[in-house]
């Protein structure tokens, strides 16, 4: 069986259904632990997004499993060590949603600088207010934290907009003129900080009361990586006390954050439901890559 436990673009489902007549697809299966355990016991391939916890407990129940396909790039829900021990291959569509993420970041940065949402809501209320306090991206300093696929896609577009770049990633090759030696050096006084690191013990609460104190009161923080990179209580305090100009939050410590979401209620917070990398274009590319990768592993003798 090919088991798909979360939403997949129909193109991926079509490729897999033509290949194998035993495909089980339930986009909500990740929320049903008992049904998931029953199904995974028969699976040769398991395809997930970011909600299914692919850990030792699940893998133990999957004696026939040969391949896991991840419909996205963050791997914090997947225990790679356990997969290696069991010689289960992992298919990850590296970079397949980087352009969508980068366009989201630049789009939100412009929308924030130009105050578009506020003006649109004023117009809906019949108010024609020609506010001239908006700013340009050109000449502003952007700190990119993490210079992998998404960070690079953001940097190249920001450069085209005439922004000054500071990039912090101790593990990647970075152009000398952009590279900083520390996270603090990158963010101190930057106009916009955009996070593109995976969630690891080192990056958990990277933005906290201490690091927030390095930022300017006019700074904007953009998080499209993982909610846990930001201490949300510290962020709320910085925004409410005007120590920080705003935040763009595509990802949250708790998803969905629930009805009493004070952060999303603030006028200087632009929040979206974890969709930065989620476009029709990226989902087609991801579904194709994962479906073809899974087929290849199942066809091989590896
Ligand atoms: P990537 O693996 O290509 O790049 C991650 C980069 O972070 C690497 O270059 C790595 O060296 C660097 N890094 C790791 N630890 C670091 C640290 N402590 N300090 C500085 N740099 C560090 O991944 P990507 O495709 O660029 O995506 C980045 C993250 O964004 C993913 O892990 C995922 O969690 C998230 N993401 C979210 C969405 C969304 O829809 N919101 C979409 C795609 C990716």
PDB file of C-alpha atoms in Angstrom, residues 3 9 12 20 22 32 38 122 155 158 163 167-168 172 174 179 184 195 211 223 235 264 267 279 295 298 300:
ATOM      1  CA  UNK A   3      -0.326   5.541   2.348  1.00  0.00           C
ATOM      2  CA  UNK A   9      -2.070  17.946  -4.986  1.00  0.00           C
ATOM      3  CA  UNK A  12       0.566  13.454  -7.203  1.00  0.00           C
ATOM      4  CA  UNK A  20      -0.264   1.176  -7.864  1.00  0.00           C
ATOM      5  CA  UNK A  22      -3.460   0.135  -3.625  1.00  0.00           C
ATOM      6  CA  UNK A  32      -6.547   9.644  13.816  1.00  0.00           C
ATOM      7  CA  UNK A  38      -3.618   0.186  11.369  1.00  0.00           C
ATOM      8  CA  UNK A 122     -10.205  52.251   5.239  1.00  0.00           C
ATOM      9  CA  UNK A 155      18.302  37.397  -1.082  1.00  0.00           C
ATOM     10  CA  UNK A 158      15.868  41.624  -2.335  1.00  0.00           C
ATOM     11  CA  UNK A 163      18.123  46.329  -0.542  1.00  0.00           C
ATOM     12  CA  UNK A 167      23.236  37.075   5.835  1.00  0.00           C
ATOM     13  CA  UNK A 168      23.874  34.747   8.743  1.00  0.00           C
ATOM     14  CA  UNK A 172      26.518  27.732   4.089  1.00  0.00           C
ATOM     15  CA  UNK A 174      27.822  33.156   1.656  1.00  0.00           C
ATOM     16  CA  UNK A 179      28.133  37.458   5.352  1.00  0.00           C
ATOM     17  CA  UNK A 184      23.449  39.389  16.521  1.00  0.00           C
ATOM     18  CA  UNK A 195      13.961  33.767   9.200  1.00  0.00           C
ATOM     19  CA  UNK A 211      17.486  39.266  20.729  1.00  0.00           C
ATOM     20  CA  UNK A 223       8.812  34.335  10.016  1.00  0.00           C
ATOM     21  CA  UNK A 235       7.180  39.226  20.598  1.00  0.00           C
ATOM     22  CA  UNK A 264      -3.069  38.191  15.111  1.00  0.00           C
ATOM     23  CA  UNK A 267      -2.856  45.937  13.498  1.00  0.00           C
ATOM     24  CA  UNK A 279       0.871  27.821  -4.026  1.00  0.00           C
ATOM     25  CA  UNK A 295       7.880   5.152  -7.515  1.00  0.00           C
ATOM     26  CA  UNK A 298       9.579   1.020  -4.918  1.00  0.00           C
ATOM     27  CA  UNK A 300      14.402  -0.399  -7.268  1.00  0.00           C
TER      28      UNK A 300
END
